[in-house]
XYZ file of C-alpha atoms in Angstrom:
588
model
C 40.521 2.260 29.126
C 43.014 5.167 28.371
C 46.444 3.957 28.816
C 48.651 7.651 29.113
C 51.679 6.459 30.386
C 51.840 4.699 26.715
C 51.955 5.943 23.451
C 51.354 8.469 22.162
C 51.179 10.337 25.322
C 54.676 8.589 27.226
C 52.815 11.109 30.557
C 54.730 10.665 33.821
C 53.034 9.686 36.977
C 53.222 14.193 37.966
C 50.906 14.483 33.914
C 48.654 11.203 35.068
C 47.849 13.169 37.983
C 47.190 17.241 36.197
C 44.471 15.091 34.028
C 42.673 13.651 36.788
C 42.923 16.064 39.067
C 41.416 18.488 36.444
C 39.065 16.298 35.164
C 38.156 16.108 38.981
C 37.528 19.423 39.677
C 35.654 20.876 36.462
C 31.894 21.272 36.197
C 29.363 20.427 33.435
C 29.996 23.437 31.192
C 33.985 23.422 31.571
C 33.669 19.275 30.853
C 31.754 19.983 27.573
C 33.657 22.900 26.515
C 36.548 21.189 25.766
C 35.263 18.765 23.079
C 35.072 21.752 20.942
C 37.105 22.751 18.636
C 36.219 26.078 17.361
C 36.995 27.992 14.560
C 37.037 31.364 15.693
C 35.818 34.228 13.668
C 36.888 37.593 14.875
C 40.198 38.430 17.018
C 38.340 40.973 18.828
C 39.409 40.770 22.523
C 35.439 40.762 23.521
C 34.664 38.030 21.923
C 37.393 35.912 22.415
C 36.960 36.210 26.541
C 33.370 35.681 25.716
C 34.187 32.224 23.963
C 36.604 31.488 26.469
C 34.617 32.331 29.231
C 31.044 30.779 28.284
C 31.871 27.927 26.208
C 35.647 27.025 27.857
C 37.132 25.000 24.673
C 39.194 23.035 24.290
C 40.913 24.293 21.085
C 40.525 26.764 17.904
C 41.377 27.515 14.640
C 41.310 31.071 13.150
C 40.288 32.079 9.467
C 43.247 32.784 8.005
C 45.481 36.621 8.820
C 48.680 37.980 8.563
C 50.898 36.382 11.194
C 51.196 39.612 13.525
C 47.103 39.175 13.634
C 47.676 35.390 14.013
C 50.059 35.857 16.853
C 47.654 38.185 18.251
C 44.705 36.040 18.094
C 46.411 33.258 19.662
C 48.405 35.531 22.994
C 44.844 36.515 23.577
C 43.318 33.181 23.398
C 45.369 31.483 25.993
C 45.150 34.571 27.665
C 41.300 33.845 28.261
C 41.811 30.110 28.165
C 41.394 28.227 32.021
C 42.687 25.118 30.823
C 45.679 25.456 27.978
C 44.261 25.370 24.511
C 44.986 23.376 21.008
C 45.590 25.935 18.618
C 45.568 24.366 15.547
C 46.632 25.188 11.541
C 46.190 23.258 7.987
C 49.417 23.266 7.370
C 49.750 20.447 5.417
C 51.305 22.586 2.217
C 53.164 24.967 3.923
C 53.669 28.103 6.385
C 50.867 29.998 4.443
C 48.146 27.475 6.177
C 49.151 29.014 9.434
C 48.803 32.728 8.180
C 48.309 34.311 4.851
C 52.242 35.412 4.362
C 53.497 31.879 5.741
C 55.614 29.820 3.335
C 54.695 27.847 1.022
C 56.749 25.261 0.331
C 54.565 22.321 -1.826
C 51.181 20.499 -2.317
C 51.234 16.860 -1.757
C 50.856 16.076 -4.713
C 54.249 18.267 -5.561
C 56.049 16.258 -2.371
C 55.434 12.834 -4.027
C 56.619 14.156 -7.572
C 59.870 14.978 -6.591
C 60.502 10.708 -5.220
C 62.763 12.563 -2.039
C 61.554 11.523 1.569
C 63.475 14.546 2.455
C 61.330 17.025 1.048
C 58.274 15.715 2.810
C 60.357 15.765 6.631
C 61.538 19.565 5.359
C 57.480 20.132 4.795
C 56.386 18.899 8.354
C 59.514 20.877 10.106
C 59.836 24.451 8.201
C 55.596 24.673 7.466
C 55.079 24.021 11.871
C 58.502 25.945 12.692
C 55.991 28.718 11.006
C 53.407 27.336 12.855
C 54.823 27.150 16.272
C 55.845 30.351 16.261
C 52.028 32.162 15.659
C 51.899 30.189 19.010
C 49.817 26.952 17.062
C 50.592 23.479 18.719
C 48.807 21.615 16.312
C 48.744 20.666 12.313
C 45.546 19.256 11.103
C 48.193 17.341 8.614
C 49.700 15.261 7.502
C 46.746 14.512 4.206
C 46.501 10.384 4.480
C 44.075 10.256 1.562
C 45.290 8.137 -1.279
C 43.973 9.112 -4.597
C 42.380 6.162 -6.355
C 39.805 7.860 -8.275
C 41.228 10.697 -10.731
C 37.729 12.244 -10.499
C 38.118 13.137 -6.953
C 39.715 17.439 -7.039
C 39.045 17.124 -3.249
C 42.107 15.542 -2.341
C 44.237 15.275 -5.733
C 46.982 18.256 -5.058
C 46.834 17.223 -0.971
C 47.583 13.898 -1.159
C 50.941 12.070 -1.567
C 49.966 9.894 -4.990
C 48.053 6.964 -5.345
C 50.495 4.558 -3.868
C 49.612 3.242 -0.394
C 53.636 3.287 0.478
C 54.521 6.161 -1.023
C 51.754 7.742 0.805
C 53.019 5.991 4.103
C 56.636 6.604 3.675
C 56.041 11.016 3.002
C 53.723 11.050 5.733
C 55.536 9.533 8.348
C 58.230 12.393 6.925
C 56.069 14.518 7.432
C 55.326 14.000 10.934
C 58.392 13.171 12.106
C 59.325 16.794 10.683
C 56.859 18.380 12.748
C 57.721 16.519 15.918
C 61.415 18.228 15.424
C 59.513 21.478 17.119
C 59.002 20.770 20.796
C 55.391 20.098 22.231
C 53.911 20.283 18.316
C 51.302 17.721 17.415
C 49.544 15.863 14.309
C 46.691 15.239 13.469
C 46.399 12.925 10.675
C 43.483 12.681 8.157
C 40.936 12.049 7.447
C 40.200 8.705 8.435
C 39.327 5.829 7.207
C 40.291 7.619 4.220
C 38.971 9.674 1.364
C 40.491 9.361 -2.555
C 37.488 5.888 -3.850
C 34.804 8.649 -4.150
C 34.576 11.497 -7.183
C 32.985 13.295 -4.752
C 33.613 16.220 -2.349
C 32.253 15.764 1.344
C 31.670 19.452 1.895
C 28.936 19.393 -0.646
C 27.523 15.493 -0.927
C 28.519 12.016 0.412
C 31.470 10.582 0.164
C 31.942 6.643 0.222
C 35.324 4.465 0.433
C 34.218 1.405 -0.964
C 37.069 -0.965 -0.020
C 36.605 -4.376 0.982
C 37.897 -5.024 4.596
C 41.226 -6.213 2.733
C 41.931 -4.097 -0.012
C 41.091 -1.271 2.856
C 44.112 -3.197 5.542
C 46.639 -3.440 2.841
C 45.763 0.283 1.733
C 44.222 2.677 3.989
C 45.147 0.740 6.891
C 48.777 0.042 6.043
C 49.060 4.350 6.627
C 47.339 4.890 9.071
C 49.440 1.158 11.019
C 52.151 2.881 9.989
C 51.785 6.153 11.460
C 50.151 5.155 14.607
C 53.572 2.443 15.201
C 55.092 5.970 15.145
C 53.292 7.636 17.818
C 50.819 9.598 15.682
C 48.896 12.125 18.573
C 45.635 12.476 16.628
C 43.289 11.624 14.155
C 40.860 13.358 12.367
C 37.687 11.399 11.368
C 36.585 12.099 7.763
C 32.761 12.314 7.042
C 33.372 8.812 4.830
C 31.382 6.695 4.232
C 33.175 2.656 5.018
C 30.001 0.013 4.269
C 32.409 -2.798 3.926
C 34.246 -2.725 6.843
C 30.973 -1.235 9.047
C 29.149 -4.590 7.524
C 32.046 -6.938 8.859
C 32.124 -5.620 12.127
C 28.296 -5.793 11.971
C 26.269 -7.964 9.842
C 22.744 -6.366 10.847
C 23.432 -3.074 9.306
C 21.282 -2.309 7.147
C 21.793 0.492 4.384
C 19.580 2.686 6.148
C 22.037 1.761 9.075
C 25.225 3.041 7.764
C 26.537 6.235 8.724
C 29.599 8.426 7.908
C 32.773 7.298 9.777
C 32.027 10.253 12.389
C 28.836 8.997 13.599
C 29.764 4.961 13.472
C 30.902 3.342 16.272
C 32.096 0.350 14.249
C 34.376 2.706 12.505
C 35.702 5.080 15.250
C 35.426 2.697 18.334
C 35.985 -0.862 17.035
C 38.185 -0.379 14.054
C 40.177 2.784 15.204
C 40.138 1.954 18.974
C 40.162 -1.794 19.225
C 41.535 -2.838 15.831
C 44.193 -0.677 14.800
C 44.910 -0.170 18.511
C 44.749 3.651 18.646
C 45.130 5.269 21.327
C 45.384 8.998 21.047
C 43.222 11.437 20.395
C 40.430 11.728 17.542
C 39.026 15.282 16.295
C 35.381 15.112 14.009
C 35.870 16.909 10.606
C 34.480 20.155 9.886
C 30.479 19.864 11.104
C 28.855 22.179 8.342
C 30.136 19.277 5.299
C 26.846 17.989 3.970
C 28.219 14.530 4.592
C 27.258 14.881 8.020
C 24.687 17.145 7.723
C 22.511 15.069 5.989
C 22.277 11.703 8.085
C 20.329 13.438 11.373
C 19.073 16.641 13.017
C 21.762 18.464 14.423
C 20.490 18.053 17.912
C 21.008 14.520 17.738
C 24.518 14.632 15.570
C 26.141 16.325 18.286
C 26.424 13.405 20.812
C 26.028 10.654 18.183
C 29.854 11.969 17.001
C 30.927 11.857 20.325
C 29.585 8.450 21.040
C 30.559 7.023 17.884
C 34.231 7.509 19.313
C 35.023 11.356 18.419
C 36.661 13.011 21.535
C 36.292 16.267 19.672
C 34.110 18.009 17.700
C 35.201 20.749 14.929
C 33.416 23.691 14.953
C 30.158 25.582 16.441
C 27.148 26.209 14.004
C 25.823 28.901 16.087
C 27.528 28.606 19.837
C 24.907 28.845 22.312
C 22.728 25.816 20.510
C 25.460 23.369 19.724
C 26.786 23.896 23.296
C 23.638 23.746 25.292
C 22.541 20.594 22.536
C 25.720 18.993 24.000
C 25.133 20.119 27.349
C 21.556 18.502 27.787
C 22.848 15.594 26.324
C 25.372 14.993 29.061
C 23.282 15.874 31.524
C 20.507 13.286 30.393
C 22.628 11.030 30.001
C 22.540 10.178 26.212
C 26.394 10.944 26.895
C 27.625 8.578 29.724
C 29.958 9.629 32.715
C 32.069 7.018 31.180
C 32.082 8.451 27.629
C 32.736 12.001 28.580
C 35.763 11.138 30.913
C 37.533 9.020 28.345
C 37.209 11.897 26.025
C 38.326 14.137 28.626
C 41.094 11.919 29.498
C 42.531 11.880 25.576
C 42.078 15.326 25.356
C 44.017 16.803 28.802
C 46.612 13.923 27.790
C 47.436 14.971 24.861
C 47.742 18.689 26.250
C 49.927 17.258 28.396
C 51.634 15.722 26.218
C 53.028 18.553 24.395
C 53.561 20.271 28.221
C 51.106 23.081 27.639
C 50.085 22.376 31.677
C 53.416 23.187 32.936
C 53.799 26.466 30.920
C 52.551 29.690 32.194
C 49.850 31.673 30.324
C 52.329 34.258 28.826
C 54.630 31.482 27.514
C 51.897 29.250 25.750
C 52.884 31.668 22.667
C 56.218 33.068 21.727
C 57.799 36.220 22.047
C 57.177 38.466 19.114
C 60.430 38.809 18.072
C 60.537 34.989 17.313
C 57.995 35.318 14.867
C 60.064 37.682 12.859
C 62.811 35.246 12.985
C 60.932 32.500 11.326
C 58.255 33.283 9.402
C 59.324 33.308 5.911
C 62.861 32.346 6.764
C 64.846 32.185 3.300
C 65.758 28.689 4.165
C 62.185 27.864 3.960
C 61.923 29.848 0.287
C 64.951 28.153 -0.980
C 63.427 24.680 -0.125
C 60.448 25.591 -1.848
C 62.397 26.550 -4.931
C 64.125 23.116 -4.854
C 60.865 21.321 -4.772
C 59.422 23.176 -7.654
C 62.691 22.255 -9.785
C 63.016 18.782 -8.589
C 59.066 18.217 -9.207
C 58.064 18.980 -12.463
C 56.978 15.981 -14.619
C 56.507 15.045 -18.426
C 53.829 12.937 -18.076
C 53.521 12.606 -22.055
C 55.989 12.812 -24.993
C 54.354 11.519 -27.922
C 56.030 14.227 -30.048
C 59.940 13.527 -29.158
C 61.255 16.347 -31.044
C 59.574 19.233 -29.888
C 61.467 19.868 -26.634
C 64.197 22.128 -26.366
C 61.981 25.175 -26.178
C 64.493 27.723 -27.840
C 64.435 31.281 -29.330
C 65.862 29.937 -32.386
C 63.415 27.336 -32.844
C 60.248 28.809 -31.737
C 60.542 32.720 -31.819
C 57.003 33.490 -31.584
C 54.573 31.445 -28.926
C 51.276 31.970 -27.979
C 50.030 31.443 -24.626
C 46.356 29.736 -24.309
C 45.766 30.661 -20.591
C 42.473 28.166 -18.846
C 41.351 28.278 -15.471
C 39.178 26.518 -13.713
C 35.157 27.027 -13.285
C 35.109 28.524 -10.181
C 33.983 27.787 -6.922
C 32.243 30.438 -4.736
C 35.256 31.062 -2.841
C 36.987 31.880 -6.095
C 34.234 33.869 -7.356
C 34.069 35.914 -3.689
C 37.901 36.558 -4.036
C 37.235 37.961 -7.629
C 34.284 40.185 -6.279
C 36.751 41.676 -3.935
C 39.430 42.397 -6.369
C 41.456 39.481 -4.950
C 42.017 37.669 -7.801
C 46.363 36.780 -7.026
C 49.123 37.018 -9.953
C 48.409 35.833 -13.768
C 50.126 32.760 -14.251
C 49.937 33.293 -18.525
C 50.882 36.725 -18.355
C 54.291 36.440 -15.503
C 54.953 33.146 -17.985
C 54.843 35.251 -20.857
C 57.408 38.006 -19.265
C 59.859 35.299 -18.268
C 59.676 33.839 -21.881
C 60.558 37.385 -23.529
C 63.223 37.834 -21.173
C 64.918 34.622 -22.753
C 64.508 35.910 -26.088
C 60.733 34.711 -27.054
C 58.708 37.010 -29.097
C 55.508 35.897 -26.944
C 51.548 36.659 -26.696
C 48.671 35.531 -24.883
C 45.689 34.693 -26.642
C 42.427 36.386 -26.771
C 39.622 34.151 -26.887
C 36.279 35.145 -28.504
C 34.421 35.952 -25.140
C 36.978 37.988 -24.118
C 36.823 39.899 -27.036
C 33.108 40.340 -26.814
C 33.283 41.035 -23.214
C 35.540 44.082 -24.369
C 32.688 45.007 -26.627
C 30.235 45.413 -23.708
C 32.587 47.023 -21.403
C 32.934 49.497 -24.095
C 29.093 50.085 -24.652
C 29.085 48.550 -27.995
C 26.513 45.588 -28.888
C 28.790 42.304 -29.268
C 28.885 40.385 -32.776
C 28.131 36.666 -32.450
C 29.961 36.843 -35.096
C 33.038 36.544 -33.713
C 31.990 33.217 -31.710
C 31.450 31.842 -34.962
C 34.404 33.150 -36.979
C 36.614 30.419 -35.882
C 36.366 28.218 -38.733
C 38.775 29.926 -40.773
C 41.811 27.965 -43.162
C 43.804 27.041 -40.769
C 46.662 28.458 -42.075
C 45.349 31.990 -40.805
C 45.300 30.288 -37.554
C 48.644 28.769 -37.672
C 50.628 31.452 -39.649
C 50.916 33.558 -36.737
C 52.956 31.455 -34.098
C 55.702 28.622 -33.744
C 54.475 26.996 -31.255
C 51.732 27.036 -28.514
C 51.643 26.833 -24.855
C 48.484 26.107 -23.038
C 48.720 26.884 -19.454
C 45.919 25.131 -17.608
C 45.861 26.840 -14.086
C 43.168 25.088 -12.077
C 43.723 24.838 -8.607
C 40.350 23.078 -8.088
C 37.154 21.706 -9.701
C 37.799 20.874 -14.158
C 39.318 22.917 -16.329
C 36.620 25.691 -18.167
C 36.707 25.867 -21.901
C 35.403 29.023 -24.073
C 33.754 26.296 -26.886
C 34.221 29.203 -29.565
C 33.503 27.505 -32.430
C 37.305 26.638 -34.105
C 38.833 29.531 -31.141
C 42.042 28.435 -30.032
C 40.722 27.900 -26.315
C 40.918 23.985 -27.109
C 43.740 22.740 -28.803
C 42.507 20.824 -31.488
C 45.657 22.016 -33.721
C 47.667 19.420 -32.436
C 48.893 18.005 -34.990
C 48.725 21.674 -37.010
C 51.381 23.011 -35.279
C 53.631 21.979 -31.703
C 51.552 22.333 -28.463
C 52.896 21.788 -24.882
C 49.999 21.520 -22.375
C 50.941 22.676 -18.871
C 49.026 21.505 -16.087
C 49.613 24.080 -13.084
C 47.125 22.734 -10.151
C 44.896 19.500 -10.681
C 47.340 16.965 -12.504
C 44.245 14.958 -13.863
C 44.228 17.493 -16.220
C 45.360 15.233 -19.384
C 41.243 13.709 -19.190
C 40.194 16.974 -20.284
C 42.831 17.654 -23.402
C 43.214 13.835 -24.259
C 45.142 15.121 -27.433
C 48.204 16.611 -26.160
C 50.981 15.258 -26.862
C 53.754 16.718 -24.964
C 52.090 16.997 -21.750
C 53.915 18.505 -18.415
C 52.503 18.477 -14.439
C 54.249 21.550 -12.681
C 51.519 21.053 -9.303
C 50.885 24.952 -8.894
C 51.933 28.272 -10.714
C 54.234 30.148 -8.430
C 56.966 32.442 -9.516
C 59.857 29.684 -8.891
C 57.521 27.270 -10.384
C 57.405 28.783 -13.602
C 60.948 29.918 -13.194
C 61.744 26.058 -13.277
C 59.135 25.172 -16.100
C 61.298 27.668 -18.416
C 64.344 26.206 -17.396
C 63.126 22.271 -18.364
C 61.597 23.673 -21.114
C 64.575 25.153 -22.539
C 66.933 22.729 -21.679
C 64.876 19.796 -23.300
C 63.152 16.305 -21.843
C 66.531 14.973 -19.757
C 65.956 18.478 -17.344
C 62.391 17.135 -16.127
C 63.247 15.404 -13.140
C 59.509 14.225 -11.534
C 57.884 11.170 -11.706
C 54.633 10.579 -12.006
C 52.944 9.800 -8.305
C 49.615 9.776 -9.587
C 48.354 7.472 -13.033
C 47.931 10.988 -14.552
C 46.974 9.524 -17.563
C 43.470 8.909 -15.611
C 43.122 5.052 -16.763
C 41.686 6.622 -19.931
C 42.405 4.719 -23.460
C 42.433 8.198 -25.495
C 44.773 9.928 -23.154
C 47.172 7.533 -24.365
C 47.109 8.187 -28.057
């Protein structure tokens, strides 16, 4: 039973009647359509009209685009929707999760490193002010995962660290900030909690192996905190929680275990009955392997609804998925009672946001408002403040390395380390959208301070240049690093190893004696800087001075240079995880 008068809906009698009357008047096709959240692939008006009129979807999220294009898309989506839509965005780190020209304010781990709750509030407020100006009314945020496994690169930068209380506090502040935007909802993710397994649920299974007691003290604590403070919705993650599932249903065999989005033990008994969550539940994306590898898709769709998900994230093929769900409803696989329960939560949340009281043309703000809000100077200044307060001096074994000044280190070599790169990164390179070069940006900033700075060229890069020039590459270059140490060190006074790895692990050239890997930390001063994944000390454990900046944005690099030149006391950040990764050698 859904109690619309209670949290998180707080509906009036009139609002409740709208929910009930709307459901009573819906066709079977319209009911089924409300269960779907679709990822819109085009802003073509004909496509949008067909999507709304044929499939009656309950919500949409969209591919990244410029703010003006997202605004237009959202206007047309609401224009052709019979029932007002949820329009969601991924504003977990800033307005850039709502549109390409939105303001990136700071990732979860970056906010946590400042140890200031006000920044989490500002993130929720400012990121979603930009989203609301586009017509969005729902954030797929905050990220409530807890980084227990340093090898988990899926949430290492996105989560608010590894301490449950900090994660709960900052998630709550984010939600409070988001709620300052009238008619805006939060969807906390990824229930029942990512961060235990090293694997990425997009590509493989993901298991949370907590005992019941461990879960209650960690992830359970985080979700109870948000639920008690009017969290409207939760995103179910495709994450196994076997110990809790077995505690609820001792008869479960190993083959019976399911990711939580397909598990009634987790999505209904734990979330609804034990945590008392009365709000709406949406599944994580349905193309993720941790969901798709358990059964046929024709069985998976209705199973997610029956397990306790009220909405299903993204069609695969719209026609096929829609008719799969429609057939399940018409044949009783999805019961009338379960359908009505899901629709009551969906429409109840839309009523809570006041969408049913607005005219179609009022559901998305006027274009002039967007221009006032998107990229506000106050939002940019907040991002700069966070960058200055987050930079963390994690490891400092050589106590006299800092400060870095032109008098002490006139000539600096920067070694640029990047990640192996996923398919998306490779696609961006193919399209020529490589973004800025952090090593070159840092070089310019240091040169402006009076340093003589050059960027290391690896043997592999030299060989690539030979190939590009039509020459036969010399393998001797690859093996030429085994020279006198003095030949390597005589041309510089300090090395900065800049690891720009937003996802995955660092990738080293592995040439014989080359400079990519800092084997020379006892030969001359070396400062290793992590500009993405905060766990890269595990990959370069020999680093004697290691710094986390959490990203390589321009204002972050400005703050890094400032801290380097001022000395160790200038670093204000506090490590929100175990950046030593629980390894002995990282401490040496």
